[in-house]
Amino acid sequence: MAGSSQSVDLALAMNVLPVPAGDWLVVAPSLITILGGSLCLMLRKNTDLQPKLGIGFLALLVLANVGLLIRVLDTGMITMVMGSWLPPFGIAFTVDTLGATLSLIGSVVAFCAGVYGAATVDNTGRRYGFYPFLLLLMTGVCGAFLTGDVFNLYVWFEVLLISSYGLLVLGNDRIQLDGAVKYGVLNLVGTNLFLIATGLLYGIFGTLNMADIAMKVSDLENPASGTLATVAALYFLAFAMKAAAFPVNFWLPASYHTPNVVVSAVFAGLLTKVGVYALIRVLVMILPASRGYLADVISVVAIATLMTGAFGALAQSEVRRLLGYLVIAGIGAMLAGVAVGSVLAMSGAIFYAVHSIIVMTALYMAAGVMSMMGGSSDLRRLGGLYQQNAAFAGVFLVLGFAVSGLPPFSGFWPKVILVDAAFQDGRAWLGAAILVSGFLTTVAMGRVWIYAFWRGGPEGTPDGQSVSGMPGEPVQLAGAAMWLPLGILTALVVYIGLQPEWMLELSTQGASGVVNPFGYLRSVFGGEG
């Protein structure tokens, strides 16, 4: 009543306690990238300043994510709600080990891309927004990894997709526009399915807070009802499109080879992994019974994706198209973990996601160096790169072993975990598919190394002739801005392979938090979950 002096207990609806200083790291990635992207956009005509600003803000992003992961490991999951409204009324950022780890790895890859772009993006690309788009892309990527609300997961997807369209057409070549149309149409369909499924989810539960939905689903007498299974199937199709899973994966090899190579590297490392992350968060954590209902379907899709990627890579002579199929094969391995759904399987899927983010970004960067040294990305026109730079040949061989899942590099451990989890779950055929895909990937990467590095010249020329087939033609050398990020990522591949314990610990913590989300619920609502 107007003029009433009766006090209102805001603690029933709002968080009236001050936010601990360390918890502000939850929103720091979004604030840094939005501010950095805006500043780079305002100063876009200063092409000499663009790399310095972009790389500086990306370095800050890495530091913020390092601090966030340390904070989560030290204090446990962190939840911040906009406007101080208590969940489920306020829009929540909820950060667990899974989200913090992927956000950190993503920011490291973006920093490396920013440095690499200083050498490969010309003044026109800088003027038309490479660094603003890259920073705003990371706004969406980090936001998706850190949000605790399904609708805001959709919003962050839109932010990263809008930025990715800008990066994809940067340069305005006809082939880029063609690739952008294919990329855009499929992602538009996936986005609409995502939104429809989210609307249905809200209609069922009256909330889109992930923790609130997870609690309400666990209280249902039939959590695998037809209605929820339908919603889960819609989410699976939407995220499968975004992750480039079979049979909706044809847009990826048709578009990822078209933009600047550093843009391809960022896309291959990050964008499909956000789709897999969303699939893990929604199906495994929020709708686990429906995931179990769809497990056989997901297994079939995982096997088809593994085989499509591996055989597609064998059929390619253009290096970036070949790498696009290897991205698809990696998605199949992660879907295998989702199909099994155990803590062990999810640990393998998370570990594989981290590995794939690093190694696929590095391989695309290596493809850029190959193209610069050899004058082409076509295996038929490459050769003799070992004689030009033996150290680079060794780097590419390490990355080839890693993406194939061979020891002692980063890809070996998650594949071992995924195969073990599949056999434990009675899905031997799924484990066998992972092994066969790894063998075919080894053959595909061996073919690249033999053609581009080991033989002395390109197809149709005597060994020992210049790599372009024209004796005496000068070879363009890659600069330090290309070697440094490639070296950082390759070092990570080797370090994770030789010292996997810390990554195993992080992936196991992340998997436990998703499969058994009691800590997640406690972080959002307090109490004992």
Short mmCIF file of C-alpha atoms in Angstrom, two decimals:
data_model
loop_
_atom_site.label_atom_id
_atom_site.label_comp_id
_atom_site.label_asym_id
_atom_site.label_seq_id
_atom_site.Cartn_x
_atom_site.Cartn_y
_atom_site.Cartn_z
CA MET A 1 0.00 0.00 0.00
CA ALA A 2 1.27 3.50 -0.84
CA GLY A 3 2.96 5.12 2.14
CA SER A 4 3.32 1.85 4.04
CA SER A 5 6.31 1.69 6.37
CA GLN A 6 6.32 -2.10 6.44
CA SER A 7 9.81 -3.40 5.67
CA VAL A 8 10.41 -5.87 2.88
CA ASP A 9 12.84 -8.74 3.26
CA LEU A 10 14.81 -8.47 0.02
CA ALA A 11 16.88 -11.51 1.00
CA LEU A 12 13.95 -13.70 -0.12
CA ALA A 13 14.35 -12.54 -3.74
CA MET A 14 17.73 -10.88 -4.01
CA ASN A 15 21.31 -11.46 -2.98
CA VAL A 16 21.93 -8.68 -0.49
CA LEU A 17 25.48 -9.72 0.36
CA PRO A 18 28.44 -8.07 -1.40
CA VAL A 19 30.00 -10.05 -4.21
CA PRO A 20 33.50 -11.38 -3.35
CA ALA A 21 36.13 -9.59 -5.40
CA GLY A 22 37.39 -12.83 -6.97
CA ASP A 23 33.93 -13.70 -8.28
CA TRP A 24 34.02 -10.73 -10.65
CA LEU A 25 36.34 -12.85 -12.78
CA VAL A 26 33.17 -14.63 -13.94
CA VAL A 27 32.16 -11.64 -16.09
CA ALA A 28 35.69 -10.42 -16.84
CA PRO A 29 36.02 -12.38 -20.15
CA SER A 30 32.85 -10.81 -21.55
CA LEU A 31 33.77 -7.32 -20.38
CA ILE A 32 37.34 -7.52 -21.75
CA THR A 33 36.30 -8.75 -25.18
CA ILE A 34 33.38 -6.31 -25.55
CA LEU A 35 35.55 -3.37 -24.51
CA GLY A 36 38.45 -4.51 -26.69
CA GLY A 37 36.23 -5.17 -29.69
CA SER A 38 34.55 -1.78 -29.35
CA LEU A 39 37.88 0.04 -29.07
CA CYS A 40 39.34 -1.77 -32.07
CA LEU A 41 36.18 -0.98 -34.03
CA MET A 42 36.44 2.74 -33.25
CA LEU A 43 40.11 2.76 -34.28
CA ARG A 44 39.76 0.39 -37.23
CA LYS A 45 41.27 2.88 -39.70
CA ASN A 46 44.54 2.83 -37.77
CA THR A 47 45.76 -0.44 -39.25
CA ASP A 48 49.15 -0.30 -37.53
CA LEU A 49 47.50 -0.02 -34.09
CA GLN A 50 44.94 -2.81 -34.67
CA PRO A 51 47.25 -5.80 -33.99
CA LYS A 52 48.70 -4.18 -30.86
CA LEU A 53 45.25 -3.46 -29.41
CA GLY A 54 43.77 -6.81 -30.41
CA ILE A 55 46.67 -8.90 -29.13
CA GLY A 56 46.80 -6.84 -25.92
CA PHE A 57 43.14 -7.46 -25.12
CA LEU A 58 43.46 -11.14 -26.03
CA ALA A 59 46.39 -11.41 -23.61
CA LEU A 60 44.19 -9.84 -20.91
CA LEU A 61 41.51 -12.40 -21.77
CA VAL A 62 43.98 -15.24 -21.21
CA LEU A 63 45.01 -13.79 -17.82
CA ALA A 64 41.37 -13.35 -16.76
CA ASN A 65 40.58 -16.96 -17.67
CA VAL A 66 43.67 -18.21 -15.84
CA GLY A 67 42.48 -16.37 -12.74
CA LEU A 68 38.95 -17.71 -13.19
CA LEU A 69 40.09 -21.34 -13.45
CA ILE A 70 42.33 -20.94 -10.38
CA ARG A 71 39.39 -19.40 -8.50
CA VAL A 72 37.07 -22.28 -9.45
CA LEU A 73 39.64 -24.92 -8.48
CA ASP A 74 40.25 -23.13 -5.18
CA THR A 75 36.71 -22.29 -4.07
CA GLY A 76 34.49 -24.54 -6.17
CA MET A 77 31.79 -23.56 -8.66
CA ILE A 78 30.87 -19.88 -8.83
CA THR A 79 27.49 -18.37 -9.61
CA MET A 80 26.72 -14.70 -10.30
CA VAL A 81 23.20 -13.55 -11.13
CA MET A 82 22.46 -10.34 -13.01
CA GLY A 83 20.81 -7.60 -10.98
CA SER A 84 21.46 -9.60 -7.78
CA TRP A 85 18.16 -11.44 -8.31
CA LEU A 86 18.27 -14.92 -6.82
CA PRO A 87 17.94 -17.89 -9.21
CA PRO A 88 15.89 -18.80 -11.08
CA PHE A 89 14.64 -15.22 -11.51
CA GLY A 90 17.96 -13.66 -12.42
CA ILE A 91 20.06 -14.61 -15.44
CA ALA A 92 22.92 -16.67 -14.08
CA PHE A 93 26.57 -17.07 -14.95
CA THR A 94 27.59 -20.39 -13.40
CA VAL A 95 31.20 -21.46 -13.83
CA ASP A 96 32.42 -24.97 -13.12
CA THR A 97 35.68 -26.70 -14.03
CA LEU A 98 34.39 -27.65 -17.48
CA GLY A 99 33.38 -24.13 -18.46
CA ALA A 100 36.46 -22.48 -16.99
CA THR A 101 38.83 -24.96 -18.67
CA LEU A 102 37.30 -24.57 -22.13
CA SER A 103 37.14 -20.79 -21.76
CA LEU A 104 40.86 -20.71 -20.91
CA ILE A 105 41.91 -23.01 -23.76
CA GLY A 106 39.73 -21.02 -26.15
CA SER A 107 41.34 -17.75 -25.08
CA VAL A 108 44.85 -19.20 -25.54
CA VAL A 109 43.93 -20.25 -29.08
CA ALA A 110 42.42 -16.83 -29.81
CA PHE A 111 45.58 -15.10 -28.54
CA CYS A 112 47.68 -17.28 -30.85
CA ALA A 113 45.32 -16.42 -33.73
CA GLY A 114 45.68 -12.72 -32.96
CA VAL A 115 49.47 -12.98 -33.17
CA TYR A 116 49.30 -15.11 -36.34
CA GLY A 117 46.87 -12.63 -37.88
CA ALA A 118 49.41 -9.83 -37.48
CA ALA A 119 51.39 -11.54 -40.27
CA THR A 120 48.59 -12.92 -42.45
CA VAL A 121 45.81 -10.30 -42.35
CA ASP A 122 46.55 -7.35 -44.64
CA ASN A 123 45.61 -3.71 -44.06
CA THR A 124 42.28 -4.17 -45.81
CA GLY A 125 41.37 -7.04 -43.49
CA ARG A 126 42.39 -4.99 -40.47
CA ARG A 127 40.40 -1.99 -41.63
CA TYR A 128 37.29 -4.07 -42.20
CA GLY A 129 37.32 -5.60 -38.76
CA PHE A 130 39.47 -8.69 -38.25
CA TYR A 131 40.41 -7.84 -34.67
CA PRO A 132 36.99 -6.45 -33.62
CA PHE A 133 35.30 -9.54 -35.06
CA LEU A 134 37.81 -11.85 -33.37
CA LEU A 135 37.30 -10.22 -29.97
CA LEU A 136 33.51 -10.24 -30.29
CA LEU A 137 33.66 -13.86 -31.42
CA MET A 138 35.42 -14.59 -28.13
CA THR A 139 32.67 -12.71 -26.30
CA GLY A 140 30.23 -15.29 -27.61
CA VAL A 141 32.53 -18.26 -27.08
CA CYS A 142 33.41 -17.40 -23.47
CA GLY A 143 29.81 -16.41 -22.73
CA ALA A 144 28.56 -19.78 -23.98
CA PHE A 145 31.08 -21.64 -21.81
CA LEU A 146 30.24 -19.63 -18.69
CA THR A 147 26.47 -19.12 -18.80
CA GLY A 148 24.04 -20.98 -16.55
CA ASP A 149 20.92 -20.14 -18.57
CA VAL A 150 19.69 -21.98 -21.68
CA PHE A 151 18.29 -18.89 -23.38
CA ASN A 152 21.51 -16.99 -22.81
CA LEU A 153 23.37 -19.94 -24.27
CA TYR A 154 21.31 -19.24 -27.39
CA VAL A 155 22.16 -15.53 -27.19
CA TRP A 156 25.90 -16.19 -26.91
CA PHE A 157 25.62 -18.52 -29.89
CA GLU A 158 24.12 -15.66 -31.86
CA VAL A 159 26.93 -13.32 -30.82
CA LEU A 160 29.63 -15.73 -31.98
CA LEU A 161 27.77 -16.57 -35.20
CA ILE A 162 27.32 -12.92 -36.18
CA SER A 163 31.03 -12.34 -35.58
CA SER A 164 31.93 -15.48 -37.52
CA TYR A 165 29.95 -14.28 -40.55
CA GLY A 166 32.02 -11.09 -40.55
CA LEU A 167 35.28 -13.06 -40.36
CA LEU A 168 34.17 -15.51 -43.04
CA VAL A 169 33.54 -12.85 -45.71
CA LEU A 170 36.55 -10.73 -44.78
CA GLY A 171 38.25 -10.18 -48.13
CA ASN A 172 35.04 -10.28 -50.19
CA ASP A 173 36.24 -12.94 -52.64
CA ARG A 174 33.62 -14.87 -54.55
CA ILE A 175 34.67 -18.19 -53.00
CA GLN A 176 34.32 -16.64 -49.54
CA LEU A 177 30.80 -15.44 -50.25
CA ASP A 178 29.87 -18.88 -51.58
CA GLY A 179 31.25 -20.52 -48.42
CA ALA A 180 29.49 -17.97 -46.23
CA VAL A 181 26.10 -18.77 -47.83
CA LYS A 182 26.49 -22.49 -47.10
CA TYR A 183 27.74 -21.80 -43.61
CA GLY A 184 24.97 -19.30 -42.91
CA VAL A 185 22.04 -21.34 -44.19
CA LEU A 186 22.84 -24.46 -42.15
CA ASN A 187 23.58 -22.45 -39.03
CA LEU A 188 20.34 -20.52 -39.49
CA VAL A 189 18.39 -23.78 -39.55
CA GLY A 190 20.27 -25.01 -36.49
CA THR A 191 19.62 -21.75 -34.66
CA ASN A 192 15.90 -21.95 -35.36
CA LEU A 193 15.76 -25.52 -34.07
CA PHE A 194 17.67 -24.39 -30.97
CA LEU A 195 15.16 -21.61 -30.36
CA ILE A 196 12.14 -23.87 -30.92
CA ALA A 197 13.51 -26.46 -28.49
CA THR A 198 14.20 -23.73 -25.93
CA GLY A 199 10.65 -22.44 -26.26
CA LEU A 200 9.28 -25.93 -25.66
CA LEU A 201 11.59 -26.37 -22.67
CA TYR A 202 10.32 -23.14 -21.15
CA GLY A 203 6.73 -24.17 -21.79
CA ILE A 204 7.31 -27.42 -19.88
CA PHE A 205 9.22 -26.09 -16.87
CA GLY A 206 8.54 -22.34 -16.74
CA THR A 207 12.26 -21.64 -16.33
CA LEU A 208 15.45 -21.68 -18.41
CA ASN A 209 17.95 -21.73 -15.56
CA MET A 210 20.01 -24.88 -16.14
CA ALA A 211 20.20 -25.84 -12.48
CA ASP A 212 16.48 -25.25 -11.95
CA ILE A 213 15.59 -27.42 -14.96
CA ALA A 214 17.96 -30.18 -13.80
CA MET A 215 16.23 -30.25 -10.37
CA LYS A 216 12.76 -30.29 -11.87
CA VAL A 217 13.66 -33.07 -14.29
CA SER A 218 15.05 -35.19 -11.44
CA ASP A 219 11.74 -34.79 -9.57
CA LEU A 220 9.64 -36.08 -12.49
CA GLU A 221 8.13 -39.56 -12.28
CA ASN A 222 9.03 -40.14 -15.94
CA PRO A 223 12.07 -38.02 -16.87
CA ALA A 224 12.34 -39.83 -20.21
CA SER A 225 8.80 -39.00 -21.33
CA GLY A 226 7.99 -38.59 -24.99
CA THR A 227 7.72 -34.83 -24.63
CA LEU A 228 11.17 -34.44 -23.10
CA ALA A 229 12.64 -36.94 -25.55
CA THR A 230 11.29 -34.80 -28.38
CA VAL A 231 12.89 -31.69 -26.91
CA ALA A 232 16.15 -33.57 -26.47
CA ALA A 233 16.01 -34.77 -30.09
CA LEU A 234 15.51 -31.19 -31.30
CA TYR A 235 18.48 -30.03 -29.25
CA PHE A 236 20.57 -32.90 -30.57
CA LEU A 237 19.76 -32.02 -34.18
CA ALA A 238 20.41 -28.31 -33.59
CA PHE A 239 23.76 -28.84 -31.91
CA ALA A 240 24.73 -31.56 -34.38
CA MET A 241 24.33 -29.01 -37.16
CA LYS A 242 26.49 -26.50 -35.33
CA ALA A 243 29.08 -29.15 -34.50
CA ALA A 244 29.10 -30.49 -38.10
CA ALA A 245 28.01 -34.03 -37.21
CA PHE A 246 26.75 -36.50 -39.83
CA PRO A 247 24.59 -36.05 -41.91
CA VAL A 248 24.52 -32.24 -41.55
CA ASN A 249 28.25 -31.70 -41.87
CA PHE A 250 28.67 -30.85 -45.55
CA TRP A 251 28.75 -27.12 -44.86
CA LEU A 252 32.07 -27.33 -42.97
CA PRO A 253 34.47 -28.61 -45.68
CA ALA A 254 32.62 -26.37 -48.15
CA SER A 255 33.29 -23.21 -46.13
CA TYR A 256 36.29 -23.58 -43.79
CA HIS A 257 38.85 -23.49 -46.61
CA THR A 258 37.54 -20.22 -48.07
CA PRO A 259 38.56 -17.43 -45.62
CA ASN A 260 42.01 -16.26 -44.50
CA VAL A 261 43.84 -19.23 -43.01
CA VAL A 262 43.88 -17.70 -39.51
CA VAL A 263 40.08 -17.43 -39.62
CA SER A 264 39.89 -21.09 -40.65
CA ALA A 265 42.17 -21.93 -37.72
CA VAL A 266 39.92 -20.17 -35.19
CA PHE A 267 36.78 -21.72 -36.65
CA ALA A 268 38.26 -25.24 -36.70
CA GLY A 269 39.50 -24.90 -33.14
CA LEU A 270 36.52 -23.28 -31.46
CA LEU A 271 33.16 -23.11 -33.20
CA THR A 272 32.30 -26.78 -33.53
CA LYS A 273 33.47 -27.36 -29.94
CA VAL A 274 30.93 -24.84 -28.66
CA GLY A 275 28.26 -27.01 -30.29
CA VAL A 276 29.60 -30.12 -28.56
CA TYR A 277 29.80 -28.26 -25.24
CA ALA A 278 26.16 -27.18 -25.55
CA LEU A 279 25.20 -30.78 -26.32
CA ILE A 280 27.02 -31.98 -23.19
CA ARG A 281 25.49 -29.31 -20.99
CA VAL A 282 21.90 -29.79 -22.20
CA LEU A 283 21.67 -33.53 -22.84
CA VAL A 284 24.05 -34.94 -20.24
CA MET A 285 23.47 -32.52 -17.36
CA ILE A 286 19.91 -31.24 -17.84
CA LEU A 287 18.15 -34.10 -19.67
CA PRO A 288 20.17 -37.23 -18.75
CA ALA A 289 17.28 -39.67 -19.04
CA SER A 290 16.44 -38.42 -22.53
CA ARG A 291 20.12 -38.70 -23.48
CA GLY A 292 19.98 -42.34 -22.40
CA TYR A 293 16.87 -42.81 -24.53
CA LEU A 294 18.75 -41.38 -27.55
CA ALA A 295 22.06 -43.12 -26.79
CA ASP A 296 21.83 -45.62 -29.66
CA VAL A 297 20.97 -42.88 -32.15
CA ILE A 298 23.87 -40.74 -30.91
CA SER A 299 26.17 -43.76 -31.23
CA VAL A 300 25.19 -44.31 -34.86
CA VAL A 301 25.67 -40.61 -35.63
CA ALA A 302 29.06 -40.69 -33.87
CA ILE A 303 30.24 -43.67 -35.95
CA ALA A 304 28.99 -42.12 -39.19
CA THR A 305 30.70 -38.84 -38.31
CA LEU A 306 33.98 -40.60 -37.50
CA MET A 307 33.95 -42.52 -40.77
CA THR A 308 32.80 -39.57 -42.90
CA GLY A 309 35.60 -37.42 -41.54
CA ALA A 310 38.30 -40.07 -41.96
CA PHE A 311 37.32 -41.18 -45.48
CA GLY A 312 36.69 -37.59 -46.53
CA ALA A 313 40.23 -36.66 -45.46
CA LEU A 314 41.67 -39.53 -47.51
CA ALA A 315 39.89 -38.27 -50.62
CA GLN A 316 41.24 -34.71 -50.50
CA SER A 317 44.26 -33.19 -52.20
CA GLU A 318 43.66 -29.62 -50.95
CA VAL A 319 45.18 -29.40 -47.47
CA ARG A 320 42.58 -27.15 -45.84
CA ARG A 321 39.70 -29.24 -47.17
CA LEU A 322 41.45 -32.30 -45.77
CA LEU A 323 41.78 -30.65 -42.37
CA GLY A 324 38.09 -29.75 -42.45
CA TYR A 325 37.23 -33.45 -42.62
CA LEU A 326 39.56 -34.12 -39.69
CA VAL A 327 37.56 -31.57 -37.68
CA ILE A 328 34.47 -33.63 -38.48
CA ALA A 329 36.16 -36.88 -37.43
CA GLY A 330 37.06 -35.29 -34.08
CA ILE A 331 33.44 -34.33 -33.52
CA GLY A 332 32.53 -38.00 -33.97
CA ALA A 333 34.95 -38.97 -31.19
CA MET A 334 33.38 -36.44 -28.82
CA LEU A 335 29.87 -37.61 -29.72
CA ALA A 336 30.97 -41.13 -28.79
CA GLY A 337 31.56 -39.87 -25.26
CA VAL A 338 28.10 -38.27 -25.20
CA ALA A 339 26.54 -41.53 -26.40
CA VAL A 340 28.06 -43.49 -23.51
CA GLY A 341 27.39 -40.73 -20.96
CA SER A 342 29.44 -42.09 -18.05
CA VAL A 343 31.92 -40.03 -16.05
CA LEU A 344 34.78 -41.84 -17.80
CA ALA A 345 33.29 -41.23 -21.24
CA MET A 346 32.58 -37.56 -20.55
CA SER A 347 36.10 -37.15 -19.21
CA GLY A 348 37.40 -38.51 -22.51
CA ALA A 349 35.10 -36.24 -24.52
CA ILE A 350 36.20 -33.14 -22.56
CA PHE A 351 39.88 -34.09 -22.84
CA TYR A 352 39.40 -34.68 -26.57
CA ALA A 353 37.70 -31.29 -26.96
CA VAL A 354 40.70 -29.54 -25.36
CA HIS A 355 43.10 -31.54 -27.54
CA SER A 356 41.10 -30.83 -30.70
CA ILE A 357 40.87 -27.08 -30.02
CA ILE A 358 44.66 -26.90 -29.80
CA VAL A 359 45.72 -29.33 -32.51
CA MET A 360 43.23 -28.30 -35.21
CA THR A 361 44.09 -24.62 -34.76
CA ALA A 362 47.78 -25.50 -35.02
CA LEU A 363 47.25 -27.65 -38.13
CA TYR A 364 45.46 -24.85 -39.97
CA MET A 365 48.24 -22.47 -39.02
CA ALA A 366 50.75 -25.03 -40.31
CA ALA A 367 48.74 -25.22 -43.54
CA GLY A 368 49.18 -21.46 -43.89
CA VAL A 369 52.95 -21.82 -43.51
CA MET A 370 52.94 -24.67 -46.07
CA SER A 371 51.03 -22.53 -48.55
CA MET A 372 53.43 -19.63 -48.07
CA MET A 373 56.53 -21.81 -48.46
CA GLY A 374 55.24 -23.92 -51.34
CA GLY A 375 53.03 -21.43 -53.12
CA SER A 376 49.96 -23.67 -52.96
CA SER A 377 47.68 -25.65 -50.66
CA ASP A 378 47.29 -28.47 -53.20
CA LEU A 379 49.29 -31.60 -52.44
CA ARG A 380 49.88 -32.10 -56.17
CA ARG A 381 51.78 -28.82 -56.29
CA LEU A 382 53.72 -29.23 -53.05
CA GLY A 383 57.00 -30.97 -52.32
CA GLY A 384 60.45 -30.48 -50.89
CA LEU A 385 59.36 -28.65 -47.75
CA TYR A 386 61.58 -30.89 -45.62
CA GLN A 387 64.65 -29.63 -47.46
CA GLN A 388 63.53 -26.05 -46.95
CA ASN A 389 62.85 -26.30 -43.23
CA ALA A 390 63.42 -29.56 -41.38
CA ALA A 391 62.21 -28.10 -38.08
CA PHE A 392 58.83 -27.23 -39.62
CA ALA A 393 58.61 -30.73 -41.09
CA GLY A 394 59.10 -32.07 -37.55
CA VAL A 395 56.41 -29.77 -36.17
CA PHE A 396 53.93 -30.94 -38.80
CA LEU A 397 54.79 -34.57 -38.08
CA VAL A 398 54.10 -34.02 -34.36
CA LEU A 399 50.73 -32.45 -35.15
CA GLY A 400 49.93 -35.28 -37.55
CA PHE A 401 50.68 -37.88 -34.87
CA ALA A 402 48.60 -35.92 -32.34
CA VAL A 403 45.49 -35.59 -34.51
CA SER A 404 45.75 -39.32 -35.34
CA GLY A 405 45.78 -40.22 -31.63
CA LEU A 406 49.30 -41.66 -31.60
CA PRO A 407 51.56 -41.55 -28.53
CA PRO A 408 53.19 -39.68 -26.95
CA PHE A 409 51.10 -36.65 -27.94
CA SER A 410 47.86 -35.07 -26.71
CA GLY A 411 45.43 -37.05 -28.87
CA PHE A 412 46.49 -40.42 -27.51
CA TRP A 413 45.04 -40.16 -23.98
CA PRO A 414 41.46 -39.05 -24.75
CA LYS A 415 41.12 -41.75 -27.41
CA VAL A 416 42.29 -44.40 -24.94
CA ILE A 417 39.73 -43.13 -22.42
CA LEU A 418 36.90 -43.04 -24.98
CA VAL A 419 37.65 -46.55 -26.28
CA ASP A 420 37.82 -47.88 -22.71
CA ALA A 421 34.50 -46.21 -21.82
CA ALA A 422 32.83 -47.60 -24.94
CA PHE A 423 33.96 -51.15 -24.20
CA GLN A 424 32.91 -50.86 -20.54
CA ASP A 425 29.44 -49.75 -21.71
CA GLY A 426 29.11 -52.74 -24.02
CA ARG A 427 29.51 -50.63 -27.16
CA ALA A 428 32.53 -52.39 -28.63
CA TRP A 429 31.55 -51.32 -32.15
CA LEU A 430 31.74 -47.68 -31.04
CA GLY A 431 35.23 -48.18 -29.60
CA ALA A 432 36.26 -50.00 -32.78
CA ALA A 433 35.04 -47.08 -34.90
CA ILE A 434 37.26 -44.69 -32.91
CA LEU A 435 40.27 -46.95 -33.54
CA VAL A 436 39.53 -47.37 -37.26
CA SER A 437 39.04 -43.63 -37.67
CA GLY A 438 42.38 -43.04 -35.95
CA PHE A 439 44.10 -45.46 -38.33
CA LEU A 440 42.59 -43.80 -41.41
CA THR A 441 43.55 -40.38 -40.06
CA THR A 442 47.13 -41.62 -39.68
CA VAL A 443 47.13 -42.68 -43.33
CA ALA A 444 45.70 -39.31 -44.44
CA MET A 445 48.26 -37.30 -42.47
CA GLY A 446 51.07 -39.60 -43.59
CA ARG A 447 50.04 -38.92 -47.18
CA VAL A 448 50.25 -35.17 -46.58
CA TRP A 449 53.69 -35.43 -44.98
CA ILE A 450 55.09 -37.67 -47.73
CA TYR A 451 53.75 -35.53 -50.58
CA ALA A 452 54.44 -32.09 -49.16
CA PHE A 453 57.59 -32.69 -47.13
CA TRP A 454 59.38 -35.92 -48.02
CA ARG A 455 59.40 -35.95 -51.82
CA GLY A 456 61.73 -33.46 -53.46
CA GLY A 457 59.31 -31.61 -55.71
CA PRO A 458 55.68 -31.33 -56.80
CA GLU A 459 53.83 -33.80 -58.97
CA GLY A 460 55.24 -34.11 -62.48
CA THR A 461 58.71 -32.71 -61.69
CA PRO A 462 61.98 -34.44 -60.82
CA ASP A 463 62.78 -34.68 -57.13
CA GLY A 464 65.01 -31.87 -56.00
CA GLN A 465 63.48 -29.18 -58.22
CA SER A 466 62.02 -26.09 -56.54
CA VAL A 467 58.67 -26.65 -54.82
CA SER A 468 56.76 -24.66 -57.43
CA GLY A 469 58.22 -26.73 -60.26
CA MET A 470 60.11 -23.73 -61.66
CA PRO A 471 63.87 -23.83 -60.95
CA GLY A 472 65.25 -20.77 -59.30
CA GLU A 473 61.92 -19.29 -58.19
CA PRO A 474 62.31 -17.66 -54.73
CA VAL A 475 60.47 -19.16 -51.77
CA GLN A 476 58.55 -16.84 -49.42
CA LEU A 477 59.53 -17.39 -45.80
CA ALA A 478 57.09 -17.24 -42.90
CA GLY A 479 57.73 -14.53 -40.31
CA ALA A 480 58.10 -14.74 -36.55
CA ALA A 481 54.43 -13.79 -36.05
CA MET A 482 53.48 -17.08 -37.77
CA TRP A 483 56.10 -19.28 -36.10
CA LEU A 484 55.46 -18.10 -32.53
CA PRO A 485 51.79 -19.15 -32.17
CA LEU A 486 52.45 -22.37 -34.07
CA GLY A 487 55.30 -23.11 -31.67
CA ILE A 488 53.18 -22.36 -28.60
CA LEU A 489 50.36 -24.67 -29.70
CA THR A 490 52.73 -27.47 -30.73
CA ALA A 491 54.48 -27.21 -27.36
CA LEU A 492 51.09 -27.60 -25.66
CA VAL A 493 50.38 -30.70 -27.75
CA VAL A 494 53.67 -32.25 -26.66
CA TYR A 495 53.36 -31.15 -23.02
CA ILE A 496 49.83 -32.51 -22.62
CA GLY A 497 50.93 -35.78 -24.19
CA LEU A 498 53.95 -36.19 -21.92
CA GLN A 499 52.35 -34.78 -18.75
CA PRO A 500 48.63 -35.61 -19.05
CA GLU A 501 47.85 -35.86 -15.33
CA TRP A 502 46.72 -32.25 -14.89
CA MET A 503 44.48 -32.41 -17.94
CA LEU A 504 43.07 -35.75 -16.81
CA GLU A 505 42.27 -34.19 -13.44
CA LEU A 506 40.54 -31.19 -15.01
CA SER A 507 38.53 -33.30 -17.44
CA THR A 508 37.49 -35.74 -14.70
CA GLN A 509 36.34 -32.89 -12.47
CA GLY A 510 34.44 -31.37 -15.37
CA ALA A 511 32.82 -34.70 -16.24
CA SER A 512 31.81 -35.39 -12.64
CA GLY A 513 30.20 -31.96 -12.42
CA VAL A 514 28.10 -32.68 -15.50
CA VAL A 515 27.11 -36.30 -14.86
CA ASN A 516 26.47 -35.72 -11.14
CA PRO A 517 25.52 -32.02 -10.99
CA PHE A 518 24.95 -31.75 -7.21
CA GLY A 519 27.77 -29.24 -6.83
CA TYR A 520 26.35 -27.23 -9.73
CA LEU A 521 22.95 -27.11 -8.04
CA ARG A 522 24.50 -26.09 -4.71
CA SER A 523 26.39 -23.28 -6.40
CA VAL A 524 23.18 -21.87 -7.86
CA PHE A 525 20.70 -22.46 -5.05
CA GLY A 526 22.85 -23.06 -1.98
CA GLY A 527 22.16 -25.78 0.57
CA GLU A 528 22.91 -29.40 -0.18
CA GLY A 529 21.68 -29.47 -3.78
#
